[in-house]
Tab-separated table of C-alpha atoms in Angstrom:
chain	number	residue	atom	x	y	z
A	182	MET	CA	88.292	69.070	122.784
A	183	VAL	CA	85.910	69.645	119.908
A	184	LYS	CA	85.500	67.035	117.207
A	185	ILE	CA	85.216	68.388	113.680
A	186	THR	CA	85.759	67.096	110.176
A	187	ILE	CA	87.902	68.948	107.669
A	188	ASP	CA	87.988	67.617	104.106
A	189	GLY	CA	86.803	64.256	105.366
A	190	LYS	CA	89.540	64.075	107.995
A	191	LYS	CA	88.465	63.705	111.609
A	192	ILE	CA	90.211	66.284	113.764
A	193	SER	CA	89.995	67.140	117.428
A	194	ALA	CA	90.333	70.890	117.754
A	195	LYS	CA	90.872	72.987	120.846
A	196	GLU	CA	87.907	74.760	122.397
A	197	GLY	CA	87.590	78.310	121.038
A	198	GLU	CA	90.094	77.730	118.281
A	199	THR	CA	89.402	78.971	114.768
A	200	VAL	CA	88.789	76.622	111.862
A	201	LEU	CA	91.916	77.976	110.173
A	202	LYS	CA	94.131	77.160	113.167
A	203	ALA	CA	92.687	73.672	113.458
A	204	ALA	CA	93.253	73.042	109.752
A	205	GLN	CA	96.812	74.335	109.883
A	206	ARG	CA	97.633	72.070	112.802
A	207	ALA	CA	96.245	69.124	110.879
A	208	GLY	CA	98.401	70.021	107.899
A	209	ILE	CA	95.511	71.125	105.704
A	210	PHE	CA	96.330	74.139	103.532
A	211	ILE	CA	93.953	77.107	103.413
A	212	PRO	CA	95.181	80.146	101.472
A	213	THR	CA	95.377	83.350	103.505
A	214	LEU	CA	96.409	86.909	102.841
A	215	CYS	CA	95.295	89.213	105.630
A	216	ASN	CA	96.036	86.678	108.342
A	217	ASN	CA	99.139	86.929	110.486
A	218	ASP	CA	99.788	85.206	113.801
A	219	ALA	CA	101.069	88.470	115.270
A	220	VAL	CA	97.658	90.128	115.050
A	221	LYS	CA	93.995	89.295	115.521
A	222	PRO	CA	92.007	87.886	112.599
A	223	TYR	CA	90.192	90.486	110.556
A	224	SER	CA	88.497	88.483	107.768
A	225	ALA	CA	89.097	91.210	105.210
A	226	CYS	CA	90.717	89.444	102.272
A	227	ARG	CA	88.231	86.532	102.018
A	228	MET	CA	90.948	84.192	100.744
A	229	CYS	CA	90.425	81.751	103.600
A	230	LEU	CA	86.807	81.010	102.659
A	231	VAL	CA	85.639	77.509	103.566
A	232	GLU	CA	82.322	75.715	103.453
A	233	VAL	CA	80.880	74.804	106.807
A	234	ALA	CA	78.086	72.234	107.008
A	235	LYS	CA	75.922	72.273	110.083
A	236	ASN	CA	72.450	70.798	110.564
A	237	GLY	CA	72.327	69.857	106.900
A	238	ARG	CA	73.032	73.362	105.643
A	239	THR	CA	76.258	74.615	104.163
A	240	LYS	CA	77.492	78.176	104.174
A	241	LEU	CA	80.625	80.017	103.178
A	242	VAL	CA	82.545	81.492	106.089
A	243	THR	CA	85.989	82.979	106.611
A	244	SER	CA	87.965	80.319	108.431
A	245	CYS	CA	90.368	82.788	110.060
A	246	ASP	CA	87.740	83.972	112.525
A	247	TYR	CA	85.202	81.146	112.535
A	248	PRO	CA	85.358	79.269	115.834
A	249	VAL	CA	85.176	75.485	115.774
A	250	GLU	CA	81.934	73.873	116.887
A	251	GLU	CA	81.234	70.273	117.817
A	252	GLY	CA	80.330	68.191	114.801
A	253	ILE	CA	80.739	70.737	112.009
A	254	GLU	CA	81.895	69.488	108.677
A	255	VAL	CA	84.337	71.762	106.876
A	256	ASN	CA	85.335	71.618	103.245
A	257	THR	CA	88.242	73.745	102.153
A	258	ASN	CA	88.403	73.074	98.470
A	259	THR	CA	85.028	72.481	96.856
A	260	GLU	CA	84.240	73.740	93.383
A	261	ARG	CA	82.220	76.597	94.798
A	262	ILE	CA	85.105	77.739	96.996
A	263	GLN	CA	87.658	77.407	94.223
A	264	ARG	CA	85.521	79.549	91.937
A	265	ASP	CA	84.877	82.245	94.545
A	266	ARG	CA	88.493	82.382	95.662
A	267	LYS	CA	89.719	82.783	92.119
A	268	VAL	CA	87.406	85.700	91.440
A	269	ILE	CA	88.379	87.414	94.689
A	270	LEU	CA	92.086	87.035	94.004
A	271	GLU	CA	91.669	88.204	90.420
A	272	LEU	CA	89.917	91.323	91.675
A	273	LEU	CA	92.681	91.952	94.174
A	274	ILE	CA	95.329	91.596	91.475
A	275	ALA	CA	93.340	93.852	89.155
A	276	ARG	CA	93.347	96.450	91.870
A	277	THR	CA	96.969	96.501	92.841
A	278	GLY	CA	99.016	94.674	90.210
A	279	GLU	CA	100.748	91.331	90.476
A	280	THR	CA	102.976	91.671	93.516
A	281	PRO	CA	105.217	88.741	94.535
A	282	GLU	CA	102.930	87.704	97.365
A	283	LEU	CA	99.800	87.776	95.219
A	284	LYS	CA	101.636	85.861	92.502
A	285	LYS	CA	102.530	83.103	94.953
A	286	LEU	CA	98.940	82.989	96.114
A	287	ALA	CA	97.698	82.890	92.517
A	288	GLU	CA	99.734	79.764	91.882
A	289	LYS	CA	98.316	78.071	94.955
A	290	VAL	CA	94.730	79.075	94.249
A	291	GLY	CA	94.996	78.260	90.568
A	292	VAL	CA	94.552	81.686	88.989
A	293	LYS	CA	96.162	81.450	85.572
A	294	GLU	CA	94.993	84.689	84.063
A	295	VAL	CA	93.240	87.751	85.423
A	296	ARG	CA	89.996	88.320	83.584
A	297	PHE	CA	89.679	91.899	84.771
A	298	LYS	CA	91.604	94.876	83.508
A	299	VAL	CA	94.653	95.234	85.734
A	300	ARG	CA	94.834	98.842	86.799
A	301	ASN	CA	98.225	98.451	88.400
A	302	PHE	CA	97.687	101.489	90.571
A	303	ASP	CA	99.705	100.064	93.430
A	304	ASP	CA	96.434	100.435	95.221
A	305	CYS	CA	95.919	99.394	98.831
A	306	ILE	CA	93.821	96.229	99.151
A	307	LEU	CA	92.569	97.311	102.607
A	308	CYS	CA	93.624	94.115	104.344
A	309	GLY	CA	94.270	96.131	107.498
A	310	LEU	CA	97.528	94.387	108.375
A	311	CYS	CA	99.434	97.676	108.740
A	312	VAL	CA	96.716	99.150	110.953
A	313	ARG	CA	96.557	96.052	113.115
A	314	VAL	CA	100.306	95.697	113.500
A	315	CYS	CA	100.540	99.367	114.480
A	316	ASP	CA	97.717	98.982	117.006
A	317	GLU	CA	98.394	95.558	118.446
A	318	VAL	CA	102.121	94.938	118.108
A	319	VAL	CA	103.765	98.353	118.086
A	320	GLY	CA	101.044	99.992	120.166
A	321	ALA	CA	101.542	103.321	118.438
A	322	HIS	CA	98.028	103.700	116.930
A	323	ALA	CA	99.560	105.967	114.323
A	324	ILE	CA	97.485	104.930	111.311
A	325	GLY	CA	93.894	103.907	110.765
A	326	PHE	CA	91.076	103.617	108.301
A	327	ARG	CA	89.236	106.619	106.968
A	328	GLY	CA	85.885	106.725	105.204
A	329	ARG	CA	83.993	103.790	103.818
A	330	GLY	CA	83.088	102.080	100.605
A	331	MET	CA	85.072	103.305	97.650
A	332	GLU	CA	86.634	106.091	99.674
A	333	ARG	CA	88.015	103.827	102.378
A	334	GLU	CA	91.753	104.217	102.810
A	335	VAL	CA	94.510	103.944	105.373
A	336	VAL	CA	95.850	107.267	106.621
A	337	PRO	CA	97.312	108.740	109.783
A	338	PRO	CA	94.534	110.603	111.666
A	339	PHE	CA	93.611	113.782	109.738
A	340	ASP	CA	96.143	112.701	107.123
A	341	VAL	CA	98.880	114.756	108.736
A	342	GLU	CA	102.164	113.856	110.371
A	343	ASN	CA	101.675	112.644	113.915
A	344	GLU	CA	103.726	112.122	117.016
A	345	GLN	CA	102.522	108.584	117.633
A	346	CYS	CA	104.318	107.189	114.578
A	347	LEU	CA	107.722	105.792	115.539
A	348	ALA	CA	108.777	105.350	111.904
A	349	CYS	CA	109.518	101.766	112.925
A	350	GLY	CA	108.470	100.460	109.519
A	351	ALA	CA	106.438	97.520	110.819
A	352	CYS	CA	103.594	98.564	108.504
A	353	ALA	CA	105.868	98.529	105.452
A	354	GLU	CA	107.303	95.185	106.500
A	355	ILE	CA	103.937	93.454	106.872
A	356	CYS	CA	102.197	94.974	103.818
A	357	PRO	CA	101.449	92.075	101.460
A	358	VAL	CA	101.338	94.281	98.383
A	359	ASN	CA	104.351	96.473	99.191
A	360	ILE	CA	102.688	99.830	98.762
A	361	ILE	CA	104.130	101.481	101.867
A	362	ASP	CA	107.448	103.013	100.822
A	363	ILE	CA	110.239	103.425	103.318
A	364	PHE	CA	113.410	105.337	102.502
A	365	GLU	CA	116.607	105.772	104.455
A	366	HIS	CA	119.166	108.394	103.510
A	367	ASP	CA	121.570	110.784	105.277
A	368	GLY	CA	120.612	109.584	108.719
A	369	THR	CA	116.858	109.965	108.229
A	370	ARG	CA	114.069	107.477	107.650
A	371	GLU	CA	111.076	108.577	105.643
A	372	LEU	CA	107.604	107.075	105.251
A	373	PRO	CA	105.998	109.435	102.728
A	374	LYS	CA	102.592	107.741	102.918
A	375	TRP	CA	102.292	108.758	106.584
A	376	HIS	CA	104.078	112.095	106.030
A	377	LYS	CA	106.671	110.906	108.498
A	378	LYS	CA	110.339	111.763	108.619
A	379	SER	CA	112.521	110.658	111.500
A	380	ARG	CA	116.135	111.072	112.449
A	381	LEU	CA	118.047	107.844	112.791
A	382	VAL	CA	120.283	107.043	115.712
A	383	ALA	CA	123.800	105.737	115.101
A	384	CYS	CA	125.206	102.918	117.199
A	385	ARG	CA	127.766	104.199	119.724
A	386	VAL	CA	130.027	101.250	119.034
A	387	CYS	CA	129.962	100.531	115.305
A	388	GLY	CA	128.475	103.820	114.101
A	389	LYS	CA	125.783	102.190	111.962
A	390	TYR	CA	122.285	103.672	111.925
A	391	PHE	CA	119.987	101.179	113.564
A	392	ALA	CA	116.813	102.838	114.963
A	393	THR	CA	114.825	106.056	114.938
A	394	GLU	CA	114.883	108.518	117.827
A	395	GLU	CA	111.212	107.772	118.499
A	396	GLU	CA	111.861	104.047	118.747
A	397	ILE	CA	114.659	104.600	121.263
A	398	GLU	CA	112.422	106.859	123.379
A	399	MET	CA	109.622	104.302	123.307
A	400	ILE	CA	111.951	101.520	124.454
A	401	ARG	CA	113.390	103.804	127.129
A	402	ALA	CA	109.929	104.584	128.439
A	403	LYS	CA	108.960	100.911	128.485
A	404	THR	CA	112.131	99.371	129.889
A	405	GLY	CA	114.036	102.172	131.597
A	406	LEU	CA	117.319	100.876	130.168
A	407	PRO	CA	120.340	103.178	130.439
A	408	ASP	CA	121.827	104.995	127.444
A	409	GLU	CA	124.810	102.636	127.247
A	410	ILE	CA	122.457	99.875	126.190
A	411	LEU	CA	119.832	101.925	124.341
A	412	TYR	CA	122.283	103.551	121.964
A	413	VAL	CA	124.050	100.335	120.998
A	414	CYS	CA	122.747	98.355	118.053
A	415	PRO	CA	121.553	94.758	118.599
A	416	ASP	CA	124.616	93.289	116.881
A	417	CYS	CA	127.111	95.165	119.057
A	418	ARG	CA	124.995	94.586	122.148
A	419	GLU	CA	125.423	90.868	121.664
A	420	HIS	CA	129.208	91.280	121.620
A	421	ASN	CA	129.496	93.689	124.522
A	422	PHE	CA	126.885	92.662	127.016
A	423	THR	CA	125.701	89.411	128.379
A	424	ILE	CA	122.106	89.670	129.443
B	120	MET	CA	91.392	128.769	112.508
B	121	PRO	CA	88.441	130.445	114.224
B	122	GLN	CA	88.289	130.379	117.999
B	123	LEU	CA	86.135	127.508	119.294
B	124	PRO	CA	83.056	128.718	121.179
B	125	VAL	CA	83.495	126.216	124.019
B	126	GLU	CA	86.758	124.961	125.486
B	127	PRO	CA	87.145	121.364	124.134
B	128	ALA	CA	88.390	119.963	127.452
B	129	LYS	CA	85.309	121.299	129.256
B	130	ALA	CA	82.802	120.240	126.601
B	131	VAL	CA	84.246	116.743	126.329
B	132	SER	CA	84.368	116.093	130.068
B	133	GLU	CA	80.792	117.309	130.468
B	134	ILE	CA	79.494	115.088	127.672
B	135	LEU	CA	81.513	112.089	128.825
B	136	SER	CA	79.946	112.376	132.270
B	137	ARG	CA	76.542	112.103	130.600
B	138	TYR	CA	77.564	108.679	129.360
B	139	HIS	CA	79.461	107.770	132.528
B	140	GLY	CA	82.652	107.815	130.489
B	141	ASP	CA	81.567	104.682	128.617
B	142	PRO	CA	83.610	104.615	125.407
B	143	ALA	CA	81.144	102.179	123.825
B	144	ARG	CA	78.843	105.208	123.455
B	145	MET	CA	81.327	106.887	121.113
B	146	ILE	CA	78.764	107.672	118.430
B	147	GLU	CA	76.465	109.434	120.907
B	148	ILE	CA	79.442	111.267	122.393
B	149	LEU	CA	80.527	112.530	118.986
B	150	GLN	CA	76.943	113.460	118.070
B	151	ASP	CA	76.563	115.550	121.214
B	152	LEU	CA	79.874	117.250	120.577
B	153	GLN	CA	78.886	117.993	117.014
B	154	GLU	CA	75.769	119.664	118.333
B	155	ILE	CA	77.945	122.184	120.172
B	156	TYR	CA	80.456	122.916	117.440
B	157	ARG	CA	78.320	122.096	114.347
B	158	TYR	CA	81.261	119.950	113.240
B	159	LEU	CA	84.016	117.925	114.892
B	160	PRO	CA	87.127	120.072	115.177
B	161	LYS	CA	90.476	118.298	115.332
B	162	GLU	CA	91.089	119.645	118.839
B	163	VAL	CA	87.834	118.099	120.052
B	164	ILE	CA	88.638	114.670	118.614
B	165	GLU	CA	92.077	114.850	120.197
B	166	GLU	CA	90.480	115.760	123.501
B	167	VAL	CA	88.033	112.830	123.313
B	168	SER	CA	90.971	110.516	122.655
B	169	HIS	CA	92.847	112.026	125.575
B	170	GLN	CA	89.975	111.694	128.046
B	171	THR	CA	88.670	108.276	126.999
B	172	GLU	CA	92.121	106.817	126.340
B	173	ILE	CA	90.826	105.507	123.041
B	174	PRO	CA	93.479	105.864	120.354
B	175	ILE	CA	92.847	108.745	118.015
B	176	ASN	CA	92.947	106.503	114.933
B	177	ARG	CA	89.842	104.640	116.205
B	178	ILE	CA	87.891	107.828	116.792
B	179	TYR	CA	88.964	109.251	113.453
B	180	HIS	CA	87.795	106.018	111.823
B	181	ILE	CA	84.341	106.349	113.409
B	182	ALA	CA	84.081	110.062	112.634
B	183	THR	CA	84.925	109.503	108.971
B	184	PHE	CA	82.832	106.348	108.564
B	185	TYR	CA	79.459	107.965	109.236
B	186	LYS	CA	78.188	110.620	106.857
B	187	ALA	CA	76.479	112.336	109.769
B	188	PHE	CA	79.800	113.503	111.158
B	189	HIS	CA	81.553	116.491	109.675
B	190	LEU	CA	85.220	117.280	110.098
B	191	GLU	CA	85.091	120.625	108.315
B	192	PRO	CA	83.388	123.741	109.740
B	193	ARG	CA	79.739	124.122	108.685
B	194	GLY	CA	77.569	127.154	108.202
B	195	GLU	CA	75.046	128.663	110.615
B	196	THR	CA	72.310	127.945	108.100
B	197	ILE	CA	72.365	124.493	106.565
B	198	ILE	CA	70.393	124.110	103.372
B	199	THR	CA	69.854	120.577	102.182
B	200	VAL	CA	68.500	119.866	98.731
B	201	CYS	CA	67.186	116.395	98.031
B	202	THR	CA	68.526	115.040	94.764
B	203	GLY	CA	66.998	111.576	95.122
B	204	THR	CA	65.310	110.058	92.095
B	205	ALA	CA	61.816	111.434	92.742
B	206	CYS	CA	63.071	114.949	93.484
B	207	HIS	CA	65.521	114.843	90.620
B	208	VAL	CA	62.938	113.997	87.957
B	209	ARG	CA	60.829	116.877	89.222
B	210	GLY	CA	63.726	119.265	88.712
B	211	SER	CA	65.390	119.632	92.107
B	212	PHE	CA	68.646	120.422	90.315
B	213	ARG	CA	67.140	123.720	89.123
B	214	THR	CA	66.497	124.762	92.717
B	215	LEU	CA	69.982	123.603	93.620
B	216	ASP	CA	71.492	125.729	90.845
B	217	LEU	CA	69.533	128.731	92.047
B	218	LEU	CA	70.638	128.259	95.649
B	219	SER	CA	74.208	127.853	94.569
B	220	GLU	CA	74.054	131.082	92.605
B	221	ARG	CA	72.205	133.079	95.267
B	222	LEU	CA	74.412	131.959	98.137
B	223	GLY	CA	77.639	131.955	96.174
B	224	VAL	CA	78.410	128.450	97.408
B	225	LYS	CA	78.951	125.314	95.371
B	226	PRO	CA	76.888	122.236	96.298
B	227	ASN	CA	78.341	120.477	99.349
B	228	GLU	CA	80.413	123.481	100.338
B	229	THR	CA	80.308	126.114	103.037
B	230	SER	CA	80.570	129.850	102.421
B	231	GLY	CA	83.795	131.510	103.521
B	232	ASP	CA	82.044	133.512	106.248
B	233	LEU	CA	80.577	130.268	107.700
B	234	LYS	CA	77.040	131.561	107.191
B	235	TYR	CA	75.691	128.958	104.774
B	236	THR	CA	76.278	125.316	103.970
B	237	LEU	CA	74.625	123.985	100.839
B	238	GLU	CA	74.410	120.233	100.665
B	239	THR	CA	72.713	117.549	98.630
B	240	VAL	CA	71.215	114.360	99.955
B	241	GLY	CA	70.159	111.102	98.330
B	242	CYS	CA	66.593	110.843	99.578
B	243	VAL	CA	64.862	112.096	102.683
B	244	GLY	CA	61.885	109.767	102.369
B	245	ALA	CA	59.404	112.544	101.634
B	246	CYS	CA	59.119	111.870	97.918
B	247	ALA	CA	55.455	112.907	97.776
B	248	LEU	CA	56.570	116.426	98.681
B	249	GLY	CA	59.405	116.518	96.162
B	250	PRO	CA	61.405	118.408	95.204
B	251	ILE	CA	62.181	118.970	98.840
B	252	VAL	CA	64.548	121.445	100.497
B	253	ILE	CA	65.410	121.420	104.186
B	254	ILE	CA	66.593	124.624	105.837
B	255	ASN	CA	67.935	124.131	109.350
B	256	GLY	CA	65.648	121.164	109.939
B	257	LYS	CA	62.510	122.772	108.458
B	258	TYR	CA	61.071	121.028	105.395
B	259	TYR	CA	59.927	122.951	102.329
B	260	GLY	CA	58.059	120.808	99.778
B	261	HIS	CA	57.206	121.187	96.079
B	262	MET	CA	60.175	123.501	95.652
B	263	THR	CA	60.760	125.415	92.445
B	264	PRO	CA	63.358	128.142	91.820
B	265	ASP	CA	60.610	130.763	92.070
B	266	ARG	CA	59.270	129.519	95.369
B	267	MET	CA	62.825	129.091	96.648
B	268	ASP	CA	63.538	132.725	95.910
B	269	ARG	CA	60.512	133.755	97.925
B	270	VAL	CA	61.581	131.597	100.857
B	271	LEU	CA	65.063	133.066	100.732
B	272	LYS	CA	63.634	136.577	100.705
B	273	ARG	CA	61.390	135.811	103.657
B	274	MET	CA	64.380	134.503	105.591
B	275	GLY	CA	66.354	137.634	104.789
B	276	ILE	CA	68.984	135.721	102.917
B	277	ILE	CA	68.459	137.090	99.485
B	278	GLU	CA	69.027	140.871	99.752
B	279	LYS	CA	72.566	140.333	100.796
B	280	TYR	CA	73.387	138.310	97.762
B	281	SER	CA	71.382	139.568	94.796
């Protein structure tokens, strides 16, 4: 156990835990955007900034990947943090427009108006959630970053269609600014951003489309389940099989 | 797509053995491969991914992050013109214009026959010699359009184009 102080509250945190986790367990709110329990911290969005005091010095760190240390004093809501957070969020909104998730965050952080010109380009904020979920959860490694600085963007390798993408849509689901479009029509699923088009598989029982061919093949390769189970949608599976 | 001079599978396995297959040496591995092909062809990156079992999106990220890596074919002769502040104020753009005209290549492009690549660079740290032009690793200082023409003639580049 590691003893730390967050906002004046004495907390015993687990060894190796991050400041964010410790704060969340203690019921202290720290705004986050690029953090998700399903994937590793990435400290890209800078919303979770906190002030850490150690040996009489304070510094701003991202709490999502800062490990707890014995005796540190953490402040999550000083004037300095509030000011920095607001500017960061305003810049994010200026970049991509006011999406529902950013709006919610703006209320919590206290951004009332955006002082920058909102471009509303539906621009990616480069939080890396889609890349991480594809790498760490799906395991497909179908998309990644390209370039750096102003040219940095998320693309499939070489910006062409690839076989790794399962068209599972996890990236679209997790995107906090909803810029990854996903369309389903006539038995196909399309993710134009990744140049991906997949055929959907219909459930053998109810006839509803429920997964892409690539997803089925991936699950087959991983689990070796027979077709009678693979080609039945989760709803019907619950009715017909007891596992 | 031109035929690659060396089979990617062979080149990659040979270079990986140099680094004992340690994927942490990815930058060195890519540098060595670029030395063979003058750029990093898609097939080579795919082969590196295949042999190191590092996902292709990671390698593509590294290869696009560093300016030193090129994903498009480059010319046999690479001509680099410094357009940093010191070279610029001494008129390096005039030499650049001349090269572009003589070679028939726009700045930062490669000629269709893969003979020449003309590129610009921020600063090469040889400001005292500015404007500076680098041809295949050889430095030419105090460059003016006139002197450039003479260099091109000496290298046998100019007759073909003027």
